[in-house]
Tab-separated table of C-alpha atoms in Angstrom:
chain	number	residue	atom	x	y	z
A	1	UNK	CA	0.000	0.000	0.000
A	2	UNK	CA	1.382	3.359	-0.933
A	3	UNK	CA	0.543	6.984	-1.511
A	4	UNK	CA	-0.770	8.016	-4.922
A	5	UNK	CA	-1.585	11.349	-6.487
A	6	UNK	CA	-5.097	12.501	-5.838
A	7	UNK	CA	-6.204	14.729	-8.753
A	8	UNK	CA	-9.090	16.904	-7.626
A	9	UNK	CA	-11.042	16.461	-10.834
A	10	UNK	CA	-10.726	12.673	-10.756
A	11	UNK	CA	-11.840	12.512	-7.135
A	12	UNK	CA	-14.860	14.752	-7.693
A	13	UNK	CA	-16.026	12.904	-10.810
A	14	UNK	CA	-15.414	9.564	-9.129
A	15	UNK	CA	-17.389	10.476	-6.020
A	16	UNK	CA	-20.288	11.852	-8.072
A	17	UNK	CA	-20.377	8.665	-10.099
A	18	UNK	CA	-20.445	6.501	-6.976
A	19	UNK	CA	-23.255	8.538	-5.403
A	20	UNK	CA	-25.332	7.973	-8.511
A	21	UNK	CA	-24.525	4.261	-8.540
A	22	UNK	CA	-24.739	3.344	-4.879
A	23	UNK	CA	-26.263	5.309	-2.011
A	24	UNK	CA	-24.382	3.239	0.545
A	25	UNK	CA	-21.054	4.358	-0.894
A	26	UNK	CA	-22.163	7.993	-0.697
A	27	UNK	CA	-22.384	7.530	3.071
A	28	UNK	CA	-19.017	5.797	3.191
A	29	UNK	CA	-16.002	7.899	4.227
A	30	UNK	CA	-13.571	5.417	2.668
A	31	UNK	CA	-13.794	6.875	-0.823
A	32	UNK	CA	-13.172	5.404	-4.253
A	33	UNK	CA	-11.544	7.663	-6.833
A	34	UNK	CA	-9.905	7.399	-10.238
A	35	UNK	CA	-6.169	7.926	-10.651
A	36	UNK	CA	-4.896	7.875	-14.256
A	37	UNK	CA	-7.437	5.304	-15.408
A	38	UNK	CA	-7.129	3.048	-12.353
A	39	UNK	CA	-9.221	3.055	-9.199
A	40	UNK	CA	-7.913	3.685	-5.679
A	41	UNK	CA	-9.244	3.956	-2.124
A	42	UNK	CA	-8.743	7.067	0.036
A	43	UNK	CA	-8.830	6.353	3.788
A	44	UNK	CA	-10.208	8.887	6.307
A	45	UNK	CA	-7.962	10.172	9.114
A	46	UNK	CA	-9.823	8.140	11.731
A	47	UNK	CA	-8.331	4.981	10.208
A	48	UNK	CA	-4.748	6.119	10.838
A	49	UNK	CA	-4.468	3.580	13.664
A	50	UNK	CA	-4.501	0.849	11.031
A	51	UNK	CA	-1.537	2.332	9.194
A	52	UNK	CA	0.355	2.927	12.420
A	53	UNK	CA	0.019	-0.769	13.176
A	54	UNK	CA	0.833	-1.958	9.646
A	55	UNK	CA	3.704	0.426	8.854
A	56	UNK	CA	5.085	0.748	12.387
A	57	UNK	CA	4.730	4.532	12.396
A	58	UNK	CA	1.995	7.144	12.289
A	59	UNK	CA	1.188	8.322	8.739
A	60	UNK	CA	2.145	11.889	7.893
A	61	UNK	CA	-0.350	12.178	5.021
A	62	UNK	CA	-3.669	10.697	3.962
A	63	UNK	CA	-3.288	7.047	2.980
A	64	UNK	CA	-4.379	5.562	-0.324
A	65	UNK	CA	-4.645	2.019	-1.659
A	66	UNK	CA	-4.158	1.575	-5.412
A	67	UNK	CA	-6.580	-0.934	-6.925
A	68	UNK	CA	-5.186	-0.877	-10.456
A	69	UNK	CA	-2.802	-3.726	-9.666
A	70	UNK	CA	-5.877	-5.803	-8.858
A	71	UNK	CA	-7.313	-4.985	-12.316
A	72	UNK	CA	-9.883	-2.511	-11.004
A	73	UNK	CA	-10.080	0.234	-13.610
A	74	UNK	CA	-12.287	3.169	-14.578
A	75	UNK	CA	-15.412	1.351	-15.791
A	76	UNK	CA	-18.908	0.925	-14.295
A	77	UNK	CA	-18.489	-2.673	-13.137
A	78	UNK	CA	-15.152	-2.009	-11.404
A	79	UNK	CA	-16.549	1.153	-9.747
A	80	UNK	CA	-19.357	-0.989	-8.336
A	81	UNK	CA	-16.952	-3.633	-7.075
A	82	UNK	CA	-14.540	-1.077	-5.585
A	83	UNK	CA	-17.462	0.554	-3.780
A	84	UNK	CA	-18.420	-2.797	-2.265
A	85	UNK	CA	-14.828	-3.299	-1.091
A	86	UNK	CA	-14.739	0.186	0.463
A	87	UNK	CA	-18.001	-0.382	2.336
A	88	UNK	CA	-16.818	-3.769	3.641
A	89	UNK	CA	-13.463	-2.350	4.795
A	90	UNK	CA	-15.016	0.649	6.525
A	91	UNK	CA	-17.532	-1.590	8.291
A	92	UNK	CA	-14.665	-3.620	9.767
A	93	UNK	CA	-12.462	-0.631	10.608
A	94	UNK	CA	-15.252	1.290	12.369
A	95	UNK	CA	-16.108	-1.654	14.611
A	96	UNK	CA	-14.919	-1.408	18.266
A	97	UNK	CA	-13.030	-4.687	17.738
A	98	UNK	CA	-11.676	-3.776	14.317
A	99	UNK	CA	-8.351	-5.459	15.073
A	100	UNK	CA	-10.163	-8.799	15.066
A	101	UNK	CA	-12.271	-8.090	11.988
A	102	UNK	CA	-9.913	-6.363	9.569
A	103	UNK	CA	-7.901	-8.718	7.353
A	104	UNK	CA	-4.408	-7.248	6.722
A	105	UNK	CA	-3.884	-9.626	3.764
A	106	UNK	CA	-6.986	-8.061	2.108
A	107	UNK	CA	-8.076	-11.533	0.963
A	108	UNK	CA	-11.340	-11.089	2.864
A	109	UNK	CA	-12.231	-8.235	0.527
A	110	UNK	CA	-11.547	-10.158	-2.678
A	111	UNK	CA	-8.104	-8.675	-3.289
A	112	UNK	CA	-4.666	-9.440	-1.901
A	113	UNK	CA	-1.301	-7.805	-1.321
A	114	UNK	CA	1.916	-9.818	-1.322
A	115	UNK	CA	3.541	-7.182	0.919
A	116	UNK	CA	0.918	-7.380	3.647
A	117	UNK	CA	0.372	-11.125	3.241
A	118	UNK	CA	4.019	-11.613	4.256
A	119	UNK	CA	3.678	-9.018	7.006
A	120	UNK	CA	0.684	-10.897	8.410
A	121	UNK	CA	2.877	-13.960	8.909
A	122	UNK	CA	4.902	-12.144	11.563
A	123	UNK	CA	2.420	-9.468	12.671
A	124	UNK	CA	-0.351	-10.695	14.913
A	125	UNK	CA	-2.977	-8.055	15.619
A	126	UNK	CA	-4.148	-8.061	19.247
A	127	UNK	CA	-6.595	-10.897	19.885
A	128	UNK	CA	-6.469	-12.201	16.306
A	129	UNK	CA	-5.522	-15.497	14.712
A	130	UNK	CA	-3.794	-16.010	11.408
A	131	UNK	CA	-6.449	-15.967	8.646
A	132	UNK	CA	-7.488	-19.408	7.477
A	133	UNK	CA	-7.250	-20.231	3.759
A	134	UNK	CA	-10.391	-19.392	1.808
A	135	UNK	CA	-12.671	-22.202	0.605
A	136	UNK	CA	-11.729	-23.642	-2.798
A	137	UNK	CA	-14.054	-23.545	-5.784
A	138	UNK	CA	-14.304	-27.345	-5.696
A	139	UNK	CA	-15.330	-27.441	-2.037
A	140	UNK	CA	-17.898	-24.702	-2.669
A	141	UNK	CA	-19.263	-26.599	-5.683
A	142	UNK	CA	-19.604	-29.909	-3.841
A	143	UNK	CA	-21.443	-28.156	-1.010
A	144	UNK	CA	-23.704	-26.473	-3.581
A	145	UNK	CA	-24.550	-29.763	-5.321
A	146	UNK	CA	-25.983	-31.249	-2.126
A	147	UNK	CA	-28.658	-28.530	-2.201
A	148	UNK	CA	-29.023	-28.205	-5.984
A	149	UNK	CA	-29.849	-31.885	-6.370
A	150	UNK	CA	-33.107	-31.223	-4.538
A	151	UNK	CA	-34.021	-28.290	-6.802
A	152	UNK	CA	-33.849	-29.728	-10.352
A	153	UNK	CA	-34.864	-32.862	-12.232
A	154	UNK	CA	-32.548	-35.849	-11.783
A	155	UNK	CA	-31.699	-35.947	-15.505
A	156	UNK	CA	-30.850	-32.228	-15.536
A	157	UNK	CA	-28.736	-32.549	-12.412
A	158	UNK	CA	-26.769	-35.481	-13.825
A	159	UNK	CA	-26.198	-34.055	-17.307
A	160	UNK	CA	-25.632	-30.429	-16.401
A	161	UNK	CA	-24.348	-30.093	-12.839
A	162	UNK	CA	-22.531	-33.427	-12.476
A	163	UNK	CA	-21.533	-33.523	-16.134
A	164	UNK	CA	-21.023	-30.366	-18.187
A	165	UNK	CA	-20.488	-27.866	-15.351
A	166	UNK	CA	-18.383	-30.235	-13.233
A	167	UNK	CA	-16.020	-30.995	-16.138
A	168	UNK	CA	-15.740	-27.308	-17.066
A	169	UNK	CA	-14.760	-26.324	-13.516
A	170	UNK	CA	-12.204	-29.139	-13.547
A	171	UNK	CA	-10.850	-27.780	-16.859
A	172	UNK	CA	-11.753	-30.948	-18.771
A	173	UNK	CA	-12.809	-30.867	-22.428
A	174	UNK	CA	-14.218	-33.721	-24.500
A	175	UNK	CA	-12.015	-34.775	-27.417
A	176	UNK	CA	-14.164	-36.148	-30.247
A	177	UNK	CA	-11.196	-37.912	-31.860
A	178	UNK	CA	-9.873	-39.773	-28.826
A	179	UNK	CA	-13.329	-40.120	-27.245
A	180	UNK	CA	-11.818	-39.028	-23.935
A	181	UNK	CA	-11.607	-35.938	-21.752
A	182	UNK	CA	-8.391	-33.939	-21.937
A	183	UNK	CA	-7.069	-31.477	-19.352
A	184	UNK	CA	-6.975	-27.937	-20.762
A	185	UNK	CA	-4.992	-26.582	-17.817
A	186	UNK	CA	-7.712	-23.970	-17.208
A	187	UNK	CA	-9.441	-25.728	-14.323
A	188	UNK	CA	-10.359	-23.753	-11.184
A	189	UNK	CA	-11.425	-26.663	-8.966
A	190	UNK	CA	-8.464	-26.431	-6.571
A	191	UNK	CA	-8.237	-22.617	-6.625
A	192	UNK	CA	-9.198	-20.619	-3.523
A	193	UNK	CA	-12.015	-18.123	-3.971
A	194	UNK	CA	-10.804	-14.611	-4.783
A	195	UNK	CA	-9.950	-12.160	-7.558
A	196	UNK	CA	-7.550	-14.502	-9.326
A	197	UNK	CA	-10.108	-17.266	-9.687
A	198	UNK	CA	-12.461	-14.827	-11.440
A	199	UNK	CA	-9.861	-14.248	-14.181
A	200	UNK	CA	-9.310	-17.989	-14.585
A	201	UNK	CA	-13.054	-18.636	-14.726
A	202	UNK	CA	-13.234	-16.671	-17.976
A	203	UNK	CA	-10.894	-19.274	-19.528
A	204	UNK	CA	-13.314	-22.152	-18.903
A	205	UNK	CA	-13.280	-24.222	-22.142
A	206	UNK	CA	-16.907	-23.816	-23.260
A	207	UNK	CA	-18.866	-21.766	-25.770
A	208	UNK	CA	-20.223	-18.417	-24.606
A	209	UNK	CA	-23.712	-19.613	-23.732
A	210	UNK	CA	-22.557	-22.659	-21.748
A	211	UNK	CA	-19.830	-20.635	-20.040
A	212	UNK	CA	-22.368	-17.997	-18.980
A	213	UNK	CA	-24.522	-20.764	-17.460
A	214	UNK	CA	-21.555	-22.219	-15.545
A	215	UNK	CA	-20.605	-18.790	-14.186
A	216	UNK	CA	-24.214	-18.168	-13.186
A	217	UNK	CA	-24.228	-21.442	-11.242
A	218	UNK	CA	-20.901	-20.563	-9.579
A	219	UNK	CA	-22.315	-17.189	-8.552
A	220	UNK	CA	-25.369	-18.890	-7.059
A	221	UNK	CA	-23.103	-21.352	-5.234
A	222	UNK	CA	-21.061	-18.477	-3.778
A	223	UNK	CA	-24.127	-16.563	-2.578
A	224	UNK	CA	-25.554	-19.669	-0.928
A	225	UNK	CA	-22.299	-20.548	0.867
A	226	UNK	CA	-21.785	-16.910	1.911
A	227	UNK	CA	-25.309	-16.708	3.355
A	228	UNK	CA	-24.440	-19.730	5.505
A	229	UNK	CA	-21.199	-18.099	6.721
A	230	UNK	CA	-19.089	-20.756	5.019
A	231	UNK	CA	-17.134	-18.131	3.056
A	232	UNK	CA	-15.255	-15.172	4.565
A	233	UNK	CA	-14.866	-13.366	1.239
A	234	UNK	CA	-17.270	-10.414	1.091
A	235	UNK	CA	-17.252	-9.785	-2.681
A	236	UNK	CA	-18.695	-12.388	-5.062
A	237	UNK	CA	-15.947	-12.973	-7.691
A	238	UNK	CA	-18.470	-14.433	-10.149
A	239	UNK	CA	-21.158	-11.738	-9.822
A	240	UNK	CA	-20.515	-9.884	-13.084
A	241	UNK	CA	-18.745	-12.537	-15.149
A	242	UNK	CA	-21.938	-13.972	-16.619
A	243	UNK	CA	-22.683	-10.679	-18.387
A	244	UNK	CA	-19.164	-10.604	-19.852
A	245	UNK	CA	-19.687	-14.003	-21.469
A	246	UNK	CA	-23.321	-13.571	-22.496
A	247	UNK	CA	-23.545	-14.502	-26.190
A	248	UNK	CA	-24.669	-11.909	-28.710
A	249	UNK	CA	-27.910	-13.230	-30.206
A	250	UNK	CA	-27.037	-11.437	-33.445
A	251	UNK	CA	-23.994	-13.657	-34.011
A	252	UNK	CA	-26.111	-16.399	-35.579
A	253	UNK	CA	-27.000	-14.022	-38.413
A	254	UNK	CA	-23.399	-13.213	-39.318
A	255	UNK	CA	-21.925	-14.532	-42.561
A	256	UNK	CA	-19.084	-17.043	-42.392
A	257	UNK	CA	-16.006	-16.944	-44.622
A	258	UNK	CA	-14.528	-20.380	-45.358
A	259	UNK	CA	-10.805	-21.121	-45.758
A	260	UNK	CA	-11.384	-20.996	-49.532
A	261	UNK	CA	-12.716	-17.460	-49.294
A	262	UNK	CA	-16.310	-18.547	-49.944
A	263	UNK	CA	-18.949	-16.548	-48.074
A	264	UNK	CA	-21.830	-18.469	-46.504
A	265	UNK	CA	-24.903	-16.493	-45.508
A	266	UNK	CA	-26.572	-17.385	-42.227
A	267	UNK	CA	-29.468	-19.158	-43.942
A	268	UNK	CA	-27.248	-21.331	-46.156
A	269	UNK	CA	-26.645	-24.930	-45.088
A	270	UNK	CA	-23.599	-27.047	-45.846
A	271	UNK	CA	-23.302	-30.683	-44.922
A	272	UNK	CA	-20.317	-31.658	-42.795
A	273	UNK	CA	-17.587	-33.518	-44.664
A	274	UNK	CA	-15.540	-34.770	-41.719
A	275	UNK	CA	-16.203	-36.417	-38.363
A	276	UNK	CA	-15.209	-33.396	-36.291
A	277	UNK	CA	-17.635	-31.197	-38.235
A	278	UNK	CA	-20.386	-33.761	-37.766
A	279	UNK	CA	-19.827	-33.602	-34.003
A	280	UNK	CA	-20.462	-29.849	-34.109
A	281	UNK	CA	-23.492	-30.126	-36.434
A	282	UNK	CA	-26.565	-29.474	-34.286
A	283	UNK	CA	-29.134	-29.894	-37.096
A	284	UNK	CA	-31.696	-32.652	-36.772
A	285	UNK	CA	-31.417	-33.586	-40.472
A	286	UNK	CA	-28.916	-33.251	-43.315
A	287	UNK	CA	-29.934	-31.607	-46.601
A	288	UNK	CA	-30.416	-35.033	-48.192
A	289	UNK	CA	-32.579	-36.235	-45.290
A	290	UNK	CA	-34.604	-33.034	-45.462
A	291	UNK	CA	-35.288	-33.488	-49.175
A	292	UNK	CA	-36.316	-37.134	-48.685
A	293	UNK	CA	-38.837	-36.130	-46.005
A	294	UNK	CA	-40.320	-33.323	-48.103
A	295	UNK	CA	-40.562	-35.559	-51.165
A	296	UNK	CA	-42.275	-38.258	-49.101
A	297	UNK	CA	-45.039	-35.813	-48.168
A	298	UNK	CA	-45.527	-34.651	-51.764
A	299	UNK	CA	-45.694	-38.239	-53.089
A	300	UNK	CA	-47.678	-39.764	-50.231
A	301	UNK	CA	-50.690	-41.971	-50.953
A	302	UNK	CA	-52.588	-40.036	-48.283
A	303	UNK	CA	-54.259	-36.866	-49.545
A	304	UNK	CA	-53.993	-35.134	-46.162
A	305	UNK	CA	-50.210	-35.655	-46.165
A	306	UNK	CA	-49.916	-34.291	-49.720
A	307	UNK	CA	-51.867	-31.237	-48.602
A	308	UNK	CA	-49.409	-30.745	-45.748
A	309	UNK	CA	-46.359	-30.996	-48.034
A	310	UNK	CA	-46.044	-27.244	-48.824
A	311	UNK	CA	-46.258	-26.435	-45.109
A	312	UNK	CA	-43.605	-29.049	-44.233
A	313	UNK	CA	-41.326	-27.678	-46.949
A	314	UNK	CA	-41.895	-24.115	-45.734
A	315	UNK	CA	-41.049	-25.068	-42.149
A	316	UNK	CA	-37.860	-26.807	-43.248
A	317	UNK	CA	-36.691	-23.977	-45.517
A	318	UNK	CA	-37.387	-21.144	-43.070
A	319	UNK	CA	-36.761	-22.868	-39.740
A	320	UNK	CA	-39.838	-21.204	-38.255
A	321	UNK	CA	-42.169	-22.856	-35.748
A	322	UNK	CA	-45.652	-24.030	-36.831
A	323	UNK	CA	-47.265	-21.325	-34.685
A	324	UNK	CA	-45.175	-18.651	-36.416
A	325	UNK	CA	-46.159	-20.002	-39.840
A	326	UNK	CA	-49.875	-20.008	-38.982
A	327	UNK	CA	-49.671	-16.400	-37.739
A	328	UNK	CA	-48.232	-15.062	-41.009
A	329	UNK	CA	-50.171	-12.531	-43.096
A	330	UNK	CA	-49.291	-11.135	-46.521
A	331	UNK	CA	-47.936	-7.951	-44.956
A	332	UNK	CA	-45.193	-10.086	-43.372
A	333	UNK	CA	-43.907	-11.127	-46.809
A	334	UNK	CA	-41.534	-8.439	-48.108
A	335	UNK	CA	-41.252	-9.290	-51.810
A	336	UNK	CA	-39.209	-6.189	-52.607
A	337	UNK	CA	-36.595	-7.086	-49.991
A	338	UNK	CA	-36.715	-10.855	-50.373
A	339	UNK	CA	-37.531	-11.815	-46.782
A	340	UNK	CA	-40.358	-12.882	-44.489
A	341	UNK	CA	-40.921	-11.122	-41.187
A	342	UNK	CA	-41.914	-13.432	-38.312
A	343	UNK	CA	-43.254	-11.247	-35.507
A	344	UNK	CA	-45.898	-13.308	-33.713
A	345	UNK	CA	-47.041	-16.856	-33.061
A	346	UNK	CA	-50.256	-18.750	-32.353
């Protein structure tokens, strides 16, 4: 922890931003401010006793804690997180027994300092014990599964929570060629809860949608364990990660450029020509299978099936649901633009 410049304009804009974002922080004297693009905490004079104990001498100036080295920068999400840290710290420091509550390693607040972690090994605050290691992600997850098993269907629990999510947290990825799981090296199972594990969680080897679901489950697991006082950490490291990995629903409409330079529009379909591509193909039918089904309706001996043939072909070619097809009116068909607008369903 060290002194940092305190530009007046940055402090004022930072404090105004916090007041708009969080009323609790506006009442907090341990202020968050921006210093050259990174966030920092400014401690009030009444907390000088802390610095006297940590540094061995009374501070001559106001003390500041730079948060940039913990990747807390000038953006809305980091302002929110820094405000939560400030409120948690001030709550501990203003308590009559603050020496017992305040964690000099800062791990309790979701951050950590190598300097003060080493100092804590030899410095024992009056009436305190050395901080115990934080719960690991794996221990938190196993505790969470005991409860979650009672909340979802058995098939969902087995496939999702014991299967997909469990393997992702372990850093395991299915290899279609070897038919086995391989270790990606990005597992967080054995990692203690904290800021670092949040960074590693973003490397979980899954697509955006599945990763967002895993992070959402981890966040729920943290909140449950924290509510039961099983976790000392005050800031949920997974709270905002789900939004960062949320897939853009517009991506499915983007064109794809092949290695040969050919451009495929989103509505065009190509059959997979290798086993690995087949593994990734989520369609129910290939083009050939689709054509066989449509032809079977057109050439059926049953009149009712022949009457349904145009509808079946339309559903296959557009991908719309039956209810969306039945709700169509001529105004939805844009002949001049070459598209059909699906905007309601029966």
